[in-house]
Amino acid sequence: MTIALEGHFADRDSWSMQNCPVARTLAALGPPSAVLVLSEAYFGTNRFGDFVRNLQMTESAVTARLRHLVDAGLLSREPYQEPGQRTRYEYHLTKMGLDLAPTLVGLMEWGETYLPGEEGRQVMLTHAGCGERVTAQVRCADGHDVGVDEIIMRPPQPEEESEAAEGD
């Protein structure tokens, strides 16, 4: 089961993974600990001290990861001030960061399935509206579930590029 390659992608020796969307996404995410910081933001954490405490990471590591995620556009840095205190910053998910949720749900689901740990599954994501399990799935724009062997990677046509840009 593999992804079919068409167009200039069909000659696998003619292109490199160095500038592929996966490589760009991994670069934006940064080291694995940055993904943990991002996950913590999904749990509602937005203040520096809370990131340090919840993640049990050093202040310098959290500082570096937050800076990376802000620079990558996944988090925004917003000033706040408690009465009588200096200005500090909160970190909030941007649209770009929020749009990464299905990927992180997929990573969480995969980890729970294939790497459950000594005590078995630890996490179950459910839909607040109905209580059913949340899963990450690959579907086409028509709503069909798509298996790896049903995927074709090809260059976009000019009209598809403009349609994608309009959807942003």
mmCIF file of C-alpha atoms in Angstrom:
data_model
loop_
_atom_site.group_PDB
_atom_site.id
_atom_site.type_symbol
_atom_site.label_atom_id
_atom_site.label_comp_id
_atom_site.label_asym_id
_atom_site.label_seq_id
_atom_site.Cartn_x
_atom_site.Cartn_y
_atom_site.Cartn_z
ATOM 1 C CA MET A 1 0.000 0.000 0.000
ATOM 2 C CA THR A 2 1.614 3.202 -1.165
ATOM 3 C CA ILE A 3 0.711 6.653 -2.435
ATOM 4 C CA ALA A 4 0.672 6.842 -6.234
ATOM 5 C CA LEU A 5 2.915 9.523 -7.761
ATOM 6 C CA GLU A 6 1.955 11.484 -10.882
ATOM 7 C CA GLY A 7 3.380 14.384 -12.884
ATOM 8 C CA HIS A 8 6.913 15.374 -11.975
ATOM 9 C CA PHE A 9 6.529 13.364 -8.760
ATOM 10 C CA ALA A 10 6.397 10.114 -10.780
ATOM 11 C CA ASP A 11 10.187 10.253 -11.295
ATOM 12 C CA ARG A 12 11.061 9.703 -7.639
ATOM 13 C CA ASP A 13 14.733 10.444 -8.277
ATOM 14 C CA SER A 14 13.986 13.919 -9.643
ATOM 15 C CA TRP A 15 12.750 15.544 -6.424
ATOM 16 C CA SER A 16 13.814 15.719 -2.807
ATOM 17 C CA MET A 17 11.946 15.505 0.463
ATOM 18 C CA GLN A 18 13.912 18.512 1.740
ATOM 19 C CA ASN A 19 11.231 20.997 0.700
ATOM 20 C CA CYS A 20 8.181 18.761 1.008
ATOM 21 C CA PRO A 21 5.162 19.775 3.107
ATOM 22 C CA VAL A 22 6.054 17.192 5.771
ATOM 23 C CA ALA A 23 9.573 18.612 6.139
ATOM 24 C CA ARG A 24 8.197 22.165 6.332
ATOM 25 C CA THR A 25 5.630 21.096 8.945
ATOM 26 C CA LEU A 26 8.254 19.354 11.069
ATOM 27 C CA ALA A 27 10.473 22.447 10.837
ATOM 28 C CA ALA A 28 7.567 24.624 11.988
ATOM 29 C CA LEU A 29 6.848 22.283 14.885
ATOM 30 C CA GLY A 30 10.478 22.170 15.951
ATOM 31 C CA PRO A 31 11.823 19.664 18.467
ATOM 32 C CA PRO A 32 9.434 17.128 20.043
ATOM 33 C CA SER A 33 9.270 19.168 23.241
ATOM 34 C CA ALA A 34 7.810 22.083 21.240
ATOM 35 C CA VAL A 35 4.918 19.817 20.234
ATOM 36 C CA LEU A 36 4.326 19.168 23.941
ATOM 37 C CA VAL A 37 4.220 22.932 24.552
ATOM 38 C CA LEU A 38 1.758 23.278 21.679
ATOM 39 C CA SER A 39 -0.354 20.433 23.083
ATOM 40 C CA GLU A 40 -0.404 22.190 26.439
ATOM 41 C CA ALA A 41 -1.787 25.289 24.696
ATOM 42 C CA TYR A 42 -4.651 23.112 23.418
ATOM 43 C CA PHE A 43 -5.404 22.224 27.053
ATOM 44 C CA GLY A 44 -5.863 25.932 27.810
ATOM 45 C CA THR A 45 -2.458 26.755 29.235
ATOM 46 C CA ASN A 46 -1.375 30.228 28.187
ATOM 47 C CA ARG A 47 0.938 31.590 30.879
ATOM 48 C CA PHE A 48 4.650 30.918 31.033
ATOM 49 C CA GLY A 49 4.765 29.639 34.615
ATOM 50 C CA ASP A 50 1.919 27.233 33.907
ATOM 51 C CA PHE A 51 3.774 25.803 30.897
ATOM 52 C CA VAL A 52 6.887 25.290 33.067
ATOM 53 C CA ARG A 53 4.903 23.658 35.895
ATOM 54 C CA ASN A 54 2.642 21.462 33.741
ATOM 55 C CA LEU A 55 5.400 20.273 31.408
ATOM 56 C CA GLN A 56 8.063 19.971 34.114
ATOM 57 C CA MET A 57 10.559 21.585 31.763
ATOM 58 C CA THR A 58 13.190 24.177 32.598
ATOM 59 C CA GLU A 59 12.329 27.828 32.129
ATOM 60 C CA SER A 60 15.000 28.167 29.442
ATOM 61 C CA ALA A 61 13.582 25.203 27.501
ATOM 62 C CA VAL A 62 10.027 26.549 27.689
ATOM 63 C CA THR A 63 11.251 30.008 26.661
ATOM 64 C CA ALA A 64 13.006 28.562 23.604
ATOM 65 C CA ARG A 65 9.995 26.429 22.609
ATOM 66 C CA LEU A 66 7.499 29.280 23.012
ATOM 67 C CA ARG A 67 9.750 31.597 20.998
ATOM 68 C CA HIS A 68 9.992 28.964 18.240
ATOM 69 C CA LEU A 69 6.212 28.414 18.134
ATOM 70 C CA VAL A 70 5.523 32.165 18.043
ATOM 71 C CA ASP A 71 8.105 32.651 15.272
ATOM 72 C CA ALA A 72 6.533 29.754 13.341
ATOM 73 C CA GLY A 73 3.106 31.438 13.613
ATOM 74 C CA LEU A 74 1.478 28.674 15.683
ATOM 75 C CA LEU A 75 1.151 30.764 18.844
ATOM 76 C CA SER A 76 0.688 34.482 19.391
ATOM 77 C CA ARG A 77 2.271 36.390 22.283
ATOM 78 C CA GLU A 78 -0.122 38.808 23.995
ATOM 79 C CA PRO A 79 0.783 41.192 26.852
ATOM 80 C CA TYR A 80 -1.146 41.188 30.124
ATOM 81 C CA GLN A 81 -0.557 42.882 33.455
ATOM 82 C CA GLU A 82 -1.727 41.967 36.942
ATOM 83 C CA PRO A 83 -2.348 45.011 39.168
ATOM 84 C CA GLY A 84 0.940 46.223 40.625
ATOM 85 C CA GLN A 85 2.990 43.805 38.514
ATOM 86 C CA ARG A 86 5.165 44.219 35.431
ATOM 87 C CA THR A 87 3.838 43.385 31.989
ATOM 88 C CA ARG A 88 3.967 39.688 31.203
ATOM 89 C CA TYR A 89 2.846 37.648 28.195
ATOM 90 C CA GLU A 90 0.246 35.013 27.469
ATOM 91 C CA TYR A 91 0.480 32.609 24.558
ATOM 92 C CA HIS A 92 -2.570 31.788 22.454
ATOM 93 C CA LEU A 93 -3.123 29.432 19.549
ATOM 94 C CA THR A 94 -3.370 31.216 16.214
ATOM 95 C CA LYS A 95 -5.608 30.036 13.371
ATOM 96 C CA MET A 96 -2.544 28.261 12.005
ATOM 97 C CA GLY A 97 -2.039 26.564 15.370
ATOM 98 C CA LEU A 98 -5.704 25.621 15.690
ATOM 99 C CA ASP A 99 -5.724 24.176 12.174
ATOM 100 C CA LEU A 100 -3.020 21.737 13.281
ATOM 101 C CA ALA A 101 -5.473 20.046 15.699
ATOM 102 C CA PRO A 102 -6.398 17.130 13.399
ATOM 103 C CA THR A 103 -2.715 16.270 13.021
ATOM 104 C CA LEU A 104 -2.144 16.308 16.779
ATOM 105 C CA VAL A 105 -5.317 14.254 17.331
ATOM 106 C CA GLY A 106 -3.924 11.747 14.830
ATOM 107 C CA LEU A 107 -0.571 11.609 16.637
ATOM 108 C CA MET A 108 -2.322 11.127 19.975
ATOM 109 C CA GLU A 109 -4.578 8.417 18.572
ATOM 110 C CA TRP A 110 -1.654 6.626 16.899
ATOM 111 C CA GLY A 111 0.394 6.763 20.095
ATOM 112 C CA GLU A 112 -2.435 5.353 22.190
ATOM 113 C CA THR A 113 -2.979 2.535 19.678
ATOM 114 C CA TYR A 114 0.611 1.507 18.977
ATOM 115 C CA LEU A 115 2.552 2.828 21.983
ATOM 116 C CA PRO A 116 0.078 2.559 24.866
ATOM 117 C CA GLY A 117 2.646 2.428 27.661
ATOM 118 C CA GLU A 118 2.899 0.026 30.572
ATOM 119 C CA GLU A 119 -0.559 0.778 31.950
ATOM 120 C CA GLY A 120 -2.387 0.605 28.620
ATOM 121 C CA ARG A 121 -4.395 3.403 27.015
ATOM 122 C CA GLN A 122 -4.358 6.626 29.015
ATOM 123 C CA VAL A 123 -6.430 8.987 26.863
ATOM 124 C CA MET A 124 -9.773 8.861 25.094
ATOM 125 C CA LEU A 125 -10.942 11.872 23.087
ATOM 126 C CA THR A 126 -14.717 12.253 22.861
ATOM 127 C CA HIS A 127 -17.094 14.700 21.174
ATOM 128 C CA ALA A 128 -18.668 17.096 23.705
ATOM 129 C CA GLY A 129 -21.851 17.183 21.601
ATOM 130 C CA CYS A 130 -22.660 13.466 21.555
ATOM 131 C CA GLY A 131 -20.053 11.664 23.649
ATOM 132 C CA GLU A 132 -18.740 9.533 20.775
ATOM 133 C CA ARG A 133 -15.033 8.890 20.264
ATOM 134 C CA VAL A 134 -13.042 11.449 18.223
ATOM 135 C CA THR A 135 -10.719 10.034 15.567
ATOM 136 C CA ALA A 136 -8.468 11.476 12.899
ATOM 137 C CA GLN A 137 -9.339 10.249 9.423
ATOM 138 C CA VAL A 138 -8.267 10.955 5.859
ATOM 139 C CA ARG A 139 -11.193 11.938 3.666
ATOM 140 C CA CYS A 140 -11.588 13.489 0.249
ATOM 141 C CA ALA A 141 -13.515 16.746 -0.193
ATOM 142 C CA ASP A 142 -16.568 14.640 -1.159
ATOM 143 C CA GLY A 143 -16.528 12.943 2.275
ATOM 144 C CA HIS A 144 -15.177 9.509 1.294
ATOM 145 C CA ASP A 145 -12.752 7.763 3.650
ATOM 146 C CA VAL A 146 -9.475 7.351 1.747
ATOM 147 C CA GLY A 147 -6.868 4.629 2.286
ATOM 148 C CA VAL A 148 -3.173 5.164 1.610
ATOM 149 C CA ASP A 149 -3.406 3.075 -1.560
ATOM 150 C CA GLU A 150 -6.160 5.389 -2.854
ATOM 151 C CA ILE A 151 -4.091 8.586 -2.609
ATOM 152 C CA ILE A 152 -2.420 10.173 -5.639
ATOM 153 C CA MET A 153 0.241 12.842 -5.133
ATOM 154 C CA ARG A 154 0.427 15.179 -8.125
ATOM 155 C CA PRO A 155 1.168 18.821 -8.825
ATOM 156 C CA PRO A 156 -1.862 21.117 -8.439
ATOM 157 C CA GLN A 157 -3.410 22.581 -11.562
ATOM 158 C CA PRO A 158 -3.433 26.424 -11.760
ATOM 159 C CA GLU A 159 -7.180 26.594 -11.063
ATOM 160 C CA GLU A 160 -6.733 24.358 -7.996
ATOM 161 C CA GLU A 161 -4.025 26.646 -6.629
ATOM 162 C CA SER A 162 -6.319 29.691 -6.870
ATOM 163 C CA GLU A 163 -9.209 27.769 -5.263
ATOM 164 C CA ALA A 164 -6.973 26.718 -2.360
ATOM 165 C CA ALA A 165 -5.792 30.311 -1.885
ATOM 166 C CA GLU A 166 -9.398 31.534 -1.753
ATOM 167 C CA GLY A 167 -10.213 29.004 0.960
ATOM 168 C CA ASP A 168 -7.477 30.347 3.279
#
